[in-house]
């Protein structure tokens, strides 16, 4: 006999994450089709003092079938303000869009009962998916979600990638002739000085992570959070922090000193990373080129990324009212 909708929904239960769930959470994350190390509790919890965690666990017949990294502010739930992307994390096997719709229906009921009237939702971009995982986008549509922010990133697909344009090739060649070298480094302090100076002078801003935080996270995820620097005459003149996952090498931070810019350090650095260090990773993502929640596009920045072969990937944010 076919079960009706209410009977099926009774199979799904949504509960709030508590520290007692940490072991099961961290064991479930690597088995999903759309998670990265950012969703492990050792990453998420480093800034637990800044965000009131309100992560959710979806259970079906008592077994975990989904996780939602989230935090709460007043009557709004965010997925998650401390992460570049969040969204429901689910396995490929034994999970369908029907399950996702049931999760969203139960979540909406639970949140409304707890005084949450709005969900701000950042799905995991498809380049991070190990298997198709856009059931949540359909659920957003079914719950009348609105696109409220769209940031454009520039990514290279390694299979059949577009080569550097003539300008970038010439700059990389010029840098090589300047006898500068590229290497992986643990000297986050020296790079953070360059990064901080750049952000303060250009944007009157500071890095999202403090030096102490990035060093802590690197110690927890040394294979995922990696610093690459360009050296000249024994000192660092440029560098980038890469957040590396199985499918994407993502540029989290990038900076060059005035000397590094003059010596064309960054084209040489990225030529090395794209064509050597991360050549076997499906995507190399330069990151977004937006300000003002996507309304402003830094055209000069995106032209540089396009010159190295990057093309558009959007990082979207949706609002759903309950």
CSV table of C-alpha atoms in Angstrom, one decimal:
chain,number,residue,atom,x,y,z
A,1,UNK,CA,0.0,0.0,0.0
A,2,UNK,CA,1.3,3.5,-0.9
A,3,UNK,CA,1.9,5.7,2.1
A,4,UNK,CA,0.3,9.1,2.2
A,5,UNK,CA,2.3,12.3,2.7
A,6,UNK,CA,1.7,12.6,6.4
A,7,UNK,CA,2.8,9.0,7.1
A,8,UNK,CA,6.0,9.6,5.2
A,9,UNK,CA,6.7,12.8,7.0
A,10,UNK,CA,6.5,11.0,10.3
A,11,UNK,CA,9.6,9.1,9.3
A,12,UNK,CA,11.7,12.3,9.2
A,13,UNK,CA,12.8,14.0,12.4
A,14,UNK,CA,14.8,17.2,12.7
A,15,UNK,CA,16.9,17.7,15.8
A,16,UNK,CA,19.3,20.4,16.9
A,17,UNK,CA,23.0,19.6,17.0
A,18,UNK,CA,24.7,19.5,20.4
A,19,UNK,CA,28.3,18.6,21.3
A,20,UNK,CA,27.1,15.0,22.0
A,21,UNK,CA,26.6,14.7,18.2
A,22,UNK,CA,30.2,15.7,17.3
A,23,UNK,CA,31.5,12.1,16.7
A,24,UNK,CA,28.5,11.1,14.5
A,25,UNK,CA,28.6,14.5,12.7
A,26,UNK,CA,32.3,14.2,11.8
A,27,UNK,CA,31.9,10.6,10.7
A,28,UNK,CA,28.9,11.5,8.5
A,29,UNK,CA,30.4,14.5,6.8
A,30,UNK,CA,33.1,12.6,4.7
A,31,UNK,CA,30.4,10.2,3.4
A,32,UNK,CA,28.3,12.9,1.9
A,33,UNK,CA,28.3,14.0,-1.8
A,34,UNK,CA,28.6,17.7,-1.2
A,35,UNK,CA,30.7,18.3,1.9
A,36,UNK,CA,34.3,19.6,2.4
A,37,UNK,CA,36.5,19.9,5.4
A,38,UNK,CA,34.9,23.3,6.2
A,39,UNK,CA,31.9,21.3,7.5
A,40,UNK,CA,33.9,19.3,10.1
A,41,UNK,CA,33.3,20.5,13.6
A,42,UNK,CA,37.0,21.2,14.2
A,43,UNK,CA,36.7,23.9,11.5
A,44,UNK,CA,33.2,25.2,12.3
A,45,UNK,CA,33.7,25.4,16.0
A,46,UNK,CA,36.8,27.6,15.9
A,47,UNK,CA,34.6,30.7,15.8
A,48,UNK,CA,31.8,29.4,18.0
A,49,UNK,CA,32.3,32.5,20.2
A,50,UNK,CA,31.1,34.7,17.3
A,51,UNK,CA,28.1,32.6,16.1
A,52,UNK,CA,25.3,30.9,18.0
A,53,UNK,CA,25.3,27.4,16.6
A,54,UNK,CA,22.0,26.1,15.5
A,55,UNK,CA,23.0,23.3,13.2
A,56,UNK,CA,20.4,20.7,12.4
A,57,UNK,CA,20.5,16.9,12.0
A,58,UNK,CA,17.9,15.1,9.9
A,59,UNK,CA,17.0,11.6,11.0
A,60,UNK,CA,15.0,9.0,9.1
A,61,UNK,CA,13.9,6.0,11.2
A,62,UNK,CA,16.4,7.1,13.7
A,63,UNK,CA,19.4,7.2,11.3
A,64,UNK,CA,21.2,10.3,10.2
A,65,UNK,CA,20.4,11.2,6.6
A,66,UNK,CA,21.4,14.9,6.5
A,67,UNK,CA,23.3,17.7,8.2
A,68,UNK,CA,22.8,21.4,8.0
A,69,UNK,CA,25.6,23.6,9.4
A,70,UNK,CA,23.8,26.7,10.7
A,71,UNK,CA,23.7,29.5,13.2
A,72,UNK,CA,20.9,31.7,14.5
A,73,UNK,CA,20.5,35.4,15.0
A,74,UNK,CA,17.1,36.4,16.4
A,75,UNK,CA,14.4,35.0,14.2
A,76,UNK,CA,16.7,34.2,11.3
A,77,UNK,CA,18.7,31.0,10.7
A,78,UNK,CA,21.8,31.2,8.5
A,79,UNK,CA,23.5,28.3,6.8
A,80,UNK,CA,26.2,29.3,8.1
A,81,UNK,CA,27.5,32.9,8.5
A,82,UNK,CA,31.0,31.6,9.3
A,83,UNK,CA,31.3,29.5,6.1
A,84,UNK,CA,31.6,30.3,2.5
A,85,UNK,CA,29.0,27.7,1.7
A,86,UNK,CA,26.7,25.5,3.8
A,87,UNK,CA,23.5,23.8,2.7
A,88,UNK,CA,22.1,20.4,3.6
A,89,UNK,CA,24.8,17.7,3.4
A,90,UNK,CA,23.5,14.3,2.2
A,91,UNK,CA,24.7,11.0,0.9
A,92,UNK,CA,24.3,9.8,-2.7
A,93,UNK,CA,23.0,6.4,-1.9
A,94,UNK,CA,19.4,5.9,-0.6
A,95,UNK,CA,18.5,9.5,-0.9
A,96,UNK,CA,16.3,11.3,-3.3
A,97,UNK,CA,14.6,14.7,-3.9
A,98,UNK,CA,11.6,13.3,-2.1
A,99,UNK,CA,13.7,12.8,1.0
A,100,UNK,CA,14.9,16.4,0.6
A,101,UNK,CA,11.4,17.8,0.3
A,102,UNK,CA,10.4,15.9,3.4
A,103,UNK,CA,13.4,17.3,5.3
A,104,UNK,CA,12.5,20.8,4.3
A,105,UNK,CA,8.9,20.4,5.3
A,106,UNK,CA,9.9,19.1,8.7
A,107,UNK,CA,12.6,21.8,9.1
A,108,UNK,CA,10.1,24.5,8.3
A,109,UNK,CA,7.7,23.2,10.9
A,110,UNK,CA,10.4,22.9,13.5
A,111,UNK,CA,11.8,26.4,12.9
A,112,UNK,CA,8.4,28.1,13.0
A,113,UNK,CA,7.6,26.4,16.3
A,114,UNK,CA,10.9,27.7,17.7
A,115,UNK,CA,10.3,31.3,16.5
A,116,UNK,CA,12.5,31.2,13.4
A,117,UNK,CA,10.7,33.0,10.5
A,118,UNK,CA,13.5,33.2,7.9
A,119,UNK,CA,16.3,31.0,6.5
A,120,UNK,CA,19.3,32.5,4.7
A,121,UNK,CA,20.7,29.6,2.7
A,122,UNK,CA,24.0,29.2,0.9
A,123,UNK,CA,24.1,25.9,-1.0
A,124,UNK,CA,27.4,24.2,-1.8
A,125,UNK,CA,28.4,25.2,-5.4
A,126,UNK,CA,28.3,22.3,-7.8
A,127,UNK,CA,32.0,22.2,-8.4
A,128,UNK,CA,32.4,20.8,-4.9
A,129,UNK,CA,30.0,18.0,-5.5
A,130,UNK,CA,31.3,14.4,-5.8
A,131,UNK,CA,27.9,13.4,-7.2
A,132,UNK,CA,24.9,15.5,-8.3
A,133,UNK,CA,23.5,17.2,-5.2
A,134,UNK,CA,21.1,20.0,-6.1
A,135,UNK,CA,18.0,18.6,-4.5
A,136,UNK,CA,18.1,21.5,-2.1
A,137,UNK,CA,17.8,24.0,-5.0
A,138,UNK,CA,14.5,22.4,-6.0
A,139,UNK,CA,13.3,22.5,-2.3
A,140,UNK,CA,14.1,26.2,-2.2
A,141,UNK,CA,11.9,26.7,-5.2
A,142,UNK,CA,9.1,24.7,-3.6
A,143,UNK,CA,9.4,26.9,-0.5
A,144,UNK,CA,9.2,30.1,-2.5
A,145,UNK,CA,12.8,31.0,-1.9
A,146,UNK,CA,14.3,34.2,-3.3
A,147,UNK,CA,17.7,34.8,-4.7
A,148,UNK,CA,19.1,37.7,-2.6
A,149,UNK,CA,22.9,37.5,-3.4
A,150,UNK,CA,25.0,36.2,-6.2
A,151,UNK,CA,28.8,36.4,-6.3
A,152,UNK,CA,30.7,35.4,-9.3
A,153,UNK,CA,33.9,33.4,-8.9
A,154,UNK,CA,36.4,32.4,-11.6
A,155,UNK,CA,37.3,28.7,-11.9
A,156,UNK,CA,39.5,26.6,-14.2
A,157,UNK,CA,38.3,23.2,-15.2
A,158,UNK,CA,41.6,21.3,-15.4
A,159,UNK,CA,40.3,18.9,-18.1
A,160,UNK,CA,40.6,20.9,-21.3
A,161,UNK,CA,41.6,24.0,-19.4
A,162,UNK,CA,42.1,27.4,-21.2
A,163,UNK,CA,45.7,28.5,-21.2
A,164,UNK,CA,47.0,31.8,-19.9
A,165,UNK,CA,46.5,34.6,-22.4
A,166,UNK,CA,49.5,36.3,-24.0
A,167,UNK,CA,49.7,39.0,-21.4
A,168,UNK,CA,49.7,36.5,-18.5
A,169,UNK,CA,52.2,34.3,-20.2
A,170,UNK,CA,54.6,37.2,-20.8
A,171,UNK,CA,54.3,38.3,-17.1
A,172,UNK,CA,55.0,34.7,-15.9
A,173,UNK,CA,58.0,34.5,-18.1
A,174,UNK,CA,59.2,37.9,-17.0
A,175,UNK,CA,58.9,36.7,-13.3
A,176,UNK,CA,60.9,33.6,-14.0
A,177,UNK,CA,63.6,35.7,-15.5
A,178,UNK,CA,63.7,37.7,-12.3
A,179,UNK,CA,64.9,34.6,-10.5
A,180,UNK,CA,62.1,34.4,-8.0
A,181,UNK,CA,61.0,31.0,-6.7
A,182,UNK,CA,57.7,29.4,-5.6
A,183,UNK,CA,57.4,27.0,-2.7
A,184,UNK,CA,55.0,25.8,-0.1
A,185,UNK,CA,55.6,27.5,3.3
A,186,UNK,CA,54.5,27.5,6.9
A,187,UNK,CA,55.5,31.2,7.4
A,188,UNK,CA,51.9,32.5,7.8
A,189,UNK,CA,53.2,35.4,9.8
A,190,UNK,CA,55.2,36.9,7.0
A,191,UNK,CA,52.5,36.4,4.5
A,192,UNK,CA,49.8,37.8,6.9
A,193,UNK,CA,51.9,41.0,7.1
A,194,UNK,CA,51.7,41.5,3.3
A,195,UNK,CA,48.0,40.5,3.2
A,196,UNK,CA,47.0,42.8,6.1
A,197,UNK,CA,48.9,45.8,4.6
A,198,UNK,CA,47.2,45.2,1.2
A,199,UNK,CA,43.7,44.9,2.6
A,200,UNK,CA,44.1,47.9,4.9
A,201,UNK,CA,45.6,50.2,2.2
A,202,UNK,CA,43.1,49.1,-0.6
A,203,UNK,CA,39.9,48.3,1.2
A,204,UNK,CA,40.3,49.5,4.8
A,205,UNK,CA,39.7,45.9,5.8
A,206,UNK,CA,41.4,43.0,7.6
A,207,UNK,CA,41.5,39.3,6.8
A,208,UNK,CA,38.5,37.3,7.8
A,209,UNK,CA,40.8,35.0,9.8
A,210,UNK,CA,43.3,36.4,12.2
A,211,UNK,CA,46.8,35.1,12.1
A,212,UNK,CA,46.2,33.0,15.2
A,213,UNK,CA,43.0,31.5,13.7
A,214,UNK,CA,44.6,30.6,10.4
A,215,UNK,CA,47.5,29.0,12.1
A,216,UNK,CA,45.2,27.0,14.4
A,217,UNK,CA,43.1,25.8,11.4
A,218,UNK,CA,46.3,24.9,9.5
A,219,UNK,CA,47.4,22.8,12.4
A,220,UNK,CA,44.0,21.0,12.3
A,221,UNK,CA,43.8,20.6,8.6
A,222,UNK,CA,47.4,20.7,7.3
A,223,UNK,CA,46.6,18.9,4.1
A,224,UNK,CA,43.7,21.2,3.3
A,225,UNK,CA,44.9,24.7,4.3
A,226,UNK,CA,48.1,25.3,2.5
A,227,UNK,CA,50.3,28.4,2.0
A,228,UNK,CA,52.4,28.9,-1.1
A,229,UNK,CA,54.8,31.8,-1.3
A,230,UNK,CA,57.0,33.6,-3.9
A,231,UNK,CA,60.5,34.4,-2.6
A,232,UNK,CA,63.0,36.9,-3.8
A,233,UNK,CA,66.4,37.6,-2.2
A,234,UNK,CA,65.5,35.5,0.8
A,235,UNK,CA,62.1,37.1,1.7
A,236,UNK,CA,58.5,36.6,0.7
A,237,UNK,CA,57.1,39.0,-1.9
A,238,UNK,CA,53.7,37.3,-2.6
A,239,UNK,CA,51.7,34.3,-1.7
A,240,UNK,CA,48.3,32.6,-1.6
A,241,UNK,CA,46.4,30.4,0.9
A,242,UNK,CA,44.7,27.5,-0.8
A,243,UNK,CA,41.8,25.7,0.7
A,244,UNK,CA,42.2,22.3,-1.0
A,245,UNK,CA,39.5,19.7,-1.2
A,246,UNK,CA,39.2,16.6,-3.4
A,247,UNK,CA,37.5,18.4,-6.2
A,248,UNK,CA,38.5,22.1,-5.8
A,249,UNK,CA,41.7,24.0,-5.0
A,250,UNK,CA,40.2,27.3,-3.8
A,251,UNK,CA,42.1,30.5,-3.4
A,252,UNK,CA,41.1,31.8,0.0
A,253,UNK,CA,43.7,34.6,0.3
A,254,UNK,CA,46.1,36.2,-2.2
A,255,UNK,CA,48.5,39.1,-1.8
A,256,UNK,CA,51.7,40.6,-3.2
A,257,UNK,CA,53.9,43.3,-1.8
A,258,UNK,CA,54.8,46.3,-4.0
A,259,UNK,CA,58.0,44.5,-4.9
A,260,UNK,CA,56.0,41.3,-5.8
A,261,UNK,CA,53.7,43.3,-8.1
A,262,UNK,CA,56.7,44.9,-9.8
A,263,UNK,CA,58.4,41.5,-10.3
A,264,UNK,CA,55.1,39.9,-11.7
A,265,UNK,CA,55.1,37.3,-8.9
A,266,UNK,CA,51.5,36.3,-9.0
A,267,UNK,CA,51.2,35.1,-12.6
A,268,UNK,CA,54.3,32.9,-12.0
A,269,UNK,CA,52.8,31.6,-8.7
A,270,UNK,CA,49.4,30.6,-10.3
A,271,UNK,CA,51.1,29.1,-13.3
A,272,UNK,CA,52.9,26.8,-11.0
A,273,UNK,CA,49.9,26.0,-8.8
A,274,UNK,CA,47.5,25.4,-11.8
A,275,UNK,CA,49.9,23.4,-14.0
A,276,UNK,CA,51.9,21.5,-11.4
A,277,UNK,CA,50.8,21.5,-7.8
A,278,UNK,CA,47.0,21.1,-8.3
A,279,UNK,CA,47.0,19.8,-11.9
A,280,UNK,CA,45.2,16.6,-10.8
A,281,UNK,CA,42.4,18.4,-8.9
A,282,UNK,CA,39.3,18.9,-11.2
A,283,UNK,CA,38.8,22.6,-10.5
A,284,UNK,CA,41.1,25.5,-9.5
A,285,UNK,CA,38.9,28.3,-8.1
A,286,UNK,CA,40.3,31.9,-7.9
A,287,UNK,CA,37.4,33.0,-5.7
A,288,UNK,CA,34.9,35.8,-6.1
A,289,UNK,CA,35.4,39.3,-7.5
A,290,UNK,CA,32.5,41.1,-5.8
A,291,UNK,CA,31.7,43.6,-3.2
A,292,UNK,CA,28.4,44.9,-1.8
A,293,UNK,CA,26.8,41.5,-1.6
A,294,UNK,CA,27.4,40.9,-5.3
A,295,UNK,CA,26.1,44.2,-6.6
A,296,UNK,CA,29.6,45.5,-7.4
A,297,UNK,CA,31.9,43.6,-9.8
A,298,UNK,CA,35.6,44.3,-9.6
A,299,UNK,CA,36.2,44.3,-13.4
A,300,UNK,CA,40.0,44.7,-13.2
A,301,UNK,CA,40.3,41.7,-10.9
A,302,UNK,CA,38.1,39.4,-12.9
A,303,UNK,CA,39.9,40.4,-16.1
A,304,UNK,CA,43.1,39.1,-14.5
A,305,UNK,CA,41.5,35.9,-13.5
A,306,UNK,CA,40.0,35.4,-16.9
A,307,UNK,CA,43.5,36.0,-18.4
A,308,UNK,CA,44.6,32.9,-16.5
A,309,UNK,CA,41.7,30.8,-17.8
A,310,UNK,CA,39.1,31.3,-15.1
A,311,UNK,CA,35.4,31.3,-16.0
A,312,UNK,CA,32.2,31.9,-14.1
A,313,UNK,CA,30.9,29.9,-11.1
A,314,UNK,CA,28.3,31.6,-9.0
A,315,UNK,CA,28.0,31.4,-5.2
A,316,UNK,CA,24.4,32.1,-4.5
A,317,UNK,CA,22.4,33.0,-1.4
A,318,UNK,CA,18.7,32.5,-1.0
A,319,UNK,CA,16.1,33.8,1.5
A,320,UNK,CA,13.2,31.6,2.5
A,321,UNK,CA,10.3,32.8,4.7
A,322,UNK,CA,8.4,30.4,6.9
